[in-house]
Amino acid sequence: MHEQSLVKSLLRQVDEVLIENRGSWASSVEVEIGPLSGVEADLVRSAFEQLSAGTRCSNATLLIQLSLLVVRCRDCLSESRLAGFVFRCHHCGSGNVQVISGDALRLLSVTMDSPVEIEHA
């Protein structure tokens, strides 16, 4: 299950954020999962519960945002949100599009024991 290796990496990222910001533990971790990421939200949630035990995220709530698939047309340069997996520009109909979001699992924010929330781009 590759979700476990992704969650291990996520926990390392959260630990780095905690260290950089002198936080003791995370109370919530927010991630974004895109439809082309190849990641199942339920498996991420399960892996997080299992792998966070004994870490500074052991009592953290995992918040999962499912992102939309967004493409940029290489012909007319417009951006379109795709419903489903029909890779066509909604403006000009071209199939010459590039995925610009919705293909990753990203750490969005960490809420820690201090009142500071750190945003990640």
Coordinates of N, CA and C in Angstrom, one line a residue:
M1 N 0.8 -1.2 0.0 CA 0.0 0.0 0.0 C 0.9 1.2 0.0
H2 N 0.9 2.0 -1.1 CA 1.8 3.1 -1.2 C 1.3 4.3 -0.3
E3 N 0.1 4.3 0.1 CA -0.4 5.3 1.0 C 0.4 5.3 2.3
Q4 N 0.9 4.2 2.8 CA 1.7 4.2 4.0 C 3.0 4.9 3.8
S5 N 3.7 4.8 2.7 CA 4.9 5.5 2.4 C 4.6 7.0 2.3
L6 N 3.5 7.4 1.7 CA 3.1 8.8 1.6 C 2.8 9.4 3.0
V7 N 2.1 8.6 3.8 CA 1.8 9.1 5.2 C 3.1 9.2 6.0
K8 N 4.0 8.3 5.8 CA 5.3 8.4 6.5 C 6.0 9.7 6.1
S9 N 6.0 10.0 4.8 CA 6.6 11.3 4.4 C 5.8 12.5 4.9
L10 N 4.5 12.4 4.9 CA 3.7 13.5 5.5 C 4.0 13.7 7.0
L11 N 4.2 12.6 7.7 CA 4.5 12.8 9.1 C 5.9 13.4 9.3
R12 N 6.8 13.1 8.4 CA 8.1 13.8 8.5 C 8.0 15.3 8.2
Q13 N 7.2 15.6 7.2 CA 6.9 17.0 6.9 C 6.3 17.8 8.1
V14 N 5.3 17.1 8.7 CA 4.7 17.8 9.9 C 5.7 17.9 11.0
D15 N 6.5 16.9 11.2 CA 7.5 17.0 12.3 C 8.5 18.2 12.0
E16 N 8.9 18.4 10.7 CA 9.7 19.5 10.4 C 9.0 20.8 10.6
V17 N 7.7 20.9 10.3 CA 7.0 22.2 10.6 C 7.0 22.4 12.1
L18 N 6.7 21.4 12.9 CA 6.7 21.5 14.4 C 8.0 22.0 14.9
I19 N 9.1 21.4 14.4 CA 10.5 21.8 14.8 C 10.8 23.3 14.5
E20 N 10.5 23.6 13.2 CA 10.7 25.0 12.7 C 10.0 26.0 13.5
N21 N 8.8 25.7 14.0 CA 7.9 26.6 14.7 C 7.8 26.4 16.2
R22 N 8.7 25.6 16.7 CA 8.8 25.3 18.2 C 7.4 24.7 18.7
G23 N 6.8 23.9 17.9 CA 5.5 23.3 18.4 C 5.8 22.0 19.0
S24 N 5.1 21.6 20.0 CA 5.3 20.3 20.7 C 4.5 19.2 20.0
W25 N 3.3 19.4 19.6 CA 2.5 18.4 18.9 C 1.5 19.0 18.0
A26 N 1.0 18.3 17.1 CA 0.0 18.8 16.1 C -1.4 18.4 16.6
S27 N -2.3 19.3 16.5 CA -3.7 19.0 16.9 C -4.5 18.7 15.6
S28 N -4.1 19.2 14.5 CA -4.7 18.9 13.2 C -3.7 19.0 12.1
V29 N -4.0 18.2 11.1 CA -3.2 18.1 9.9 C -4.1 18.1 8.7
E30 N -4.0 19.1 7.8 CA -4.9 19.2 6.7 C -4.1 18.9 5.4
V31 N -4.7 18.0 4.6 CA -4.1 17.6 3.3 C -5.1 17.8 2.2
E32 N -4.6 17.9 1.0 CA -5.4 17.9 -0.2 C -5.0 16.7 -1.1
I33 N -6.1 16.0 -1.5 CA -5.9 14.9 -2.4 C -6.5 15.1 -3.7
G34 N -5.8 15.0 -4.8 CA -6.3 15.2 -6.1 C -6.8 13.9 -6.8
P35 N -7.7 14.0 -7.7 CA -8.2 12.8 -8.4 C -7.2 12.0 -9.2
L36 N -6.1 12.7 -9.6 CA -5.1 12.0 -10.3 C -3.9 11.6 -9.5
S37 N -4.0 11.8 -8.2 CA -2.9 11.5 -7.3 C -2.6 10.0 -7.1
G38 N -3.6 9.2 -7.5 CA -3.5 7.7 -7.3 C -3.6 7.3 -5.8
V39 N -4.1 8.2 -5.0 CA -4.2 8.0 -3.5 C -5.7 7.9 -3.1
E40 N -6.0 7.0 -2.3 CA -7.3 6.8 -1.8 C -7.4 7.4 -0.4
A41 N -8.4 8.3 -0.3 CA -8.6 9.1 1.0 C -8.8 8.2 2.2
D42 N -9.6 7.1 2.1 CA -9.8 6.2 3.2 C -8.5 5.5 3.6
L43 N -7.7 5.1 2.6 CA -6.4 4.4 2.9 C -5.4 5.4 3.6
V44 N -5.5 6.7 3.2 CA -4.6 7.7 3.8 C -5.0 7.9 5.3
R45 N -6.3 8.0 5.5 CA -6.9 8.1 6.8 C -6.5 6.9 7.7
S46 N -6.6 5.7 7.2 CA -6.2 4.5 7.9 C -4.7 4.5 8.3
A47 N -3.9 4.8 7.3 CA -2.5 4.8 7.4 C -2.1 5.9 8.4
F48 N -2.7 7.0 8.4 CA -2.4 8.1 9.3 C -2.7 7.7 10.8
E49 N -3.9 7.1 11.0 CA -4.2 6.6 12.3 C -3.2 5.6 12.8
Q50 N -2.8 4.7 12.0 CA -1.9 3.6 12.3 C -0.4 4.2 12.6
L51 N 0.0 5.0 11.7 CA 1.4 5.4 11.7 C 1.7 6.6 12.6
S52 N 0.7 7.4 13.0 CA 0.9 8.5 13.8 C 1.0 8.1 15.3
A53 N 0.6 6.9 15.6 CA 0.7 6.5 17.0 C 2.1 6.6 17.5
G54 N 2.3 7.2 18.7 CA 3.7 7.4 19.2 C 4.4 8.5 18.6
T55 N 3.8 9.3 17.7 CA 4.5 10.5 17.2 C 3.9 11.8 17.7
R56 N 4.4 12.9 17.3 CA 3.8 14.2 17.7 C 2.5 14.5 17.0
C57 N 2.0 13.5 16.2 CA 0.7 13.7 15.6 C -0.3 12.7 16.1
S58 N 0.1 12.0 17.2 CA -0.8 10.9 17.7 C -2.2 11.3 18.1
N59 N -2.4 12.5 18.5 CA -3.8 13.0 18.8 C -4.3 13.9 17.8
A60 N -3.6 14.1 16.6 CA -4.0 15.0 15.6 C -5.2 14.5 14.8
T61 N -6.1 15.4 14.4 CA -7.2 15.1 13.5 C -6.7 15.3 12.1
L62 N -6.9 14.3 11.2 CA -6.5 14.4 9.8 C -7.7 15.0 9.1
L63 N -7.5 16.1 8.4 CA -8.6 16.8 7.6 C -8.2 16.6 6.2
I64 N -9.1 16.0 5.4 CA -8.8 15.7 4.0 C -9.7 16.5 3.1
Q65 N -9.1 17.3 2.2 CA -9.8 18.1 1.2 C -9.6 17.4 -0.1
L66 N -10.7 17.1 -0.8 CA -10.6 16.5 -2.2 C -10.6 17.6 -3.2
S67 N -9.5 17.7 -3.9 CA -9.4 18.8 -4.9 C -10.0 18.5 -6.2
L68 N -10.2 19.5 -7.0 CA -10.7 19.3 -8.4 C -9.5 19.2 -9.3
L69 N -9.8 18.6 -10.5 CA -8.8 18.5 -11.5 C -8.9 19.8 -12.4
V70 N -7.8 20.5 -12.5 CA -7.7 21.7 -13.2 C -6.7 21.6 -14.3
V71 N -7.0 22.0 -15.5 CA -6.1 22.0 -16.7 C -6.0 23.4 -17.3
R72 N -4.8 23.6 -17.9 CA -4.6 24.8 -18.7 C -4.4 24.4 -20.1
C73 N -5.2 25.1 -21.0 CA -5.1 24.8 -22.4 C -3.9 25.4 -23.0
R74 N -3.1 24.6 -23.7 CA -1.9 25.1 -24.4 C -2.2 26.0 -25.6
D75 N -3.4 25.9 -26.1 CA -3.8 26.6 -27.3 C -4.4 28.0 -26.9
C76 N -5.4 28.1 -26.1 CA -6.0 29.4 -25.8 C -5.6 29.9 -24.4
L77 N -4.8 29.1 -23.6 CA -4.2 29.5 -22.3 C -5.3 29.7 -21.2
S78 N -6.5 29.3 -21.4 CA -7.5 29.3 -20.4 C -7.4 28.1 -19.5
E79 N -8.0 28.3 -18.3 CA -8.0 27.2 -17.3 C -9.4 26.7 -17.2
S80 N -9.5 25.3 -17.0 CA -10.8 24.7 -16.9 C -10.8 23.7 -15.8
R81 N -11.9 23.6 -15.0 CA -12.1 22.5 -14.1 C -12.7 21.4 -14.8
L82 N -12.2 20.2 -14.6 CA -12.7 19.0 -15.4 C -13.6 18.2 -14.4
A83 N -14.8 17.9 -15.0 CA -15.7 16.9 -14.3 C -15.4 15.6 -15.0
G84 N -14.9 14.7 -14.3 CA -14.5 13.4 -14.9 C -13.1 13.5 -15.5
F85 N -12.9 12.6 -16.5 CA -11.5 12.6 -17.0 C -11.5 12.8 -18.5
V86 N -12.3 13.7 -19.0 CA -12.3 14.1 -20.4 C -11.4 15.4 -20.5
F87 N -10.2 15.1 -21.0 CA -9.2 16.2 -21.0 C -9.3 17.1 -22.2
R88 N -10.3 18.0 -22.1 CA -10.6 18.9 -23.2 C -10.8 20.3 -22.5
C89 N -10.3 21.3 -23.2 CA -10.6 22.7 -22.8 C -12.0 23.0 -22.9
H90 N -12.6 23.6 -21.8 CA -14.0 24.0 -21.8 C -14.3 25.2 -22.7
H91 N -13.2 26.0 -23.0 CA -13.4 27.2 -23.7 C -13.3 27.0 -25.2
C92 N -12.2 26.3 -25.7 CA -12.0 26.2 -27.1 C -12.2 24.7 -27.6
G93 N -12.3 23.8 -26.7 CA -12.5 22.4 -27.1 C -11.3 21.6 -27.4
S94 N -10.1 22.3 -27.3 CA -8.8 21.6 -27.6 C -8.5 20.5 -26.6
G95 N -7.9 19.5 -27.1 CA -7.4 18.4 -26.3 C -6.0 18.6 -25.8
N96 N -5.4 19.8 -26.2 CA -4.0 20.1 -25.9 C -3.9 20.8 -24.6
V97 N -4.1 20.0 -23.5 CA -4.2 20.6 -22.1 C -3.1 20.1 -21.2
Q98 N -2.8 20.8 -20.2 CA -1.8 20.4 -19.2 C -2.4 20.5 -17.9
V99 N -2.3 19.4 -17.1 CA -2.8 19.4 -15.7 C -2.0 20.3 -14.8
I100 N -2.7 21.3 -14.2 CA -2.0 22.2 -13.3 C -2.4 22.0 -11.8
S101 N -3.4 21.2 -11.5 CA -3.7 20.8 -10.1 C -4.6 19.6 -10.1
G102 N -4.6 18.9 -9.0 CA -5.4 17.7 -8.9 C -4.7 16.4 -9.1
D103 N -3.3 16.5 -9.1 CA -2.6 15.3 -9.4 C -1.6 15.0 -8.2
A104 N -1.9 15.5 -7.0 CA -1.0 15.3 -5.9 C -1.7 15.1 -4.6
L105 N -0.9 14.7 -3.6 CA -1.3 14.8 -2.2 C -0.4 15.8 -1.6
R106 N -1.0 16.9 -1.1 CA -0.3 18.0 -0.6 C -0.6 18.3 0.9
L107 N 0.4 18.7 1.7 CA 0.2 19.2 3.0 C -0.3 20.6 2.9
L108 N -1.5 20.9 3.4 CA -2.0 22.3 3.4 C -1.7 23.1 4.6
S109 N -1.9 22.5 5.8 CA -1.7 23.2 7.0 C -1.5 22.3 8.2
V110 N -0.9 22.8 9.2 CA -0.7 22.1 10.5 C -1.1 23.0 11.6
T111 N -2.0 22.6 12.4 CA -2.4 23.3 13.6 C -1.7 22.7 14.8
M112 N -0.9 23.5 15.5 CA -0.1 22.9 16.6 C -0.5 23.5 18.0
D113 N 0.2 23.0 19.0 CA -0.2 23.4 20.3 C -0.1 24.9 20.6
S114 N 0.7 25.6 19.8 CA 0.7 27.1 19.9 C -0.4 27.7 19.0
P115 N -0.8 28.9 19.2 CA -1.9 29.5 18.4 C -1.5 29.8 17.0
V116 N -0.3 29.4 16.5 CA 0.1 29.7 15.1 C -0.3 28.6 14.2
E117 N -0.9 29.0 13.1 CA -1.2 28.0 12.0 C -0.2 28.3 10.8
I118 N 0.4 27.3 10.3 CA 1.4 27.4 9.3 C 0.7 26.9 8.0
E119 N 0.8 27.8 6.9 CA 0.2 27.5 5.6 C 1.4 27.0 4.7
H120 N 1.1 26.0 3.9 CA 2.0 25.5 2.9 C 1.4 25.7 1.5
A121 N 2.3 26.1 0.6 CA 1.8 26.3 -0.8 C 2.0 25.1 -1.6

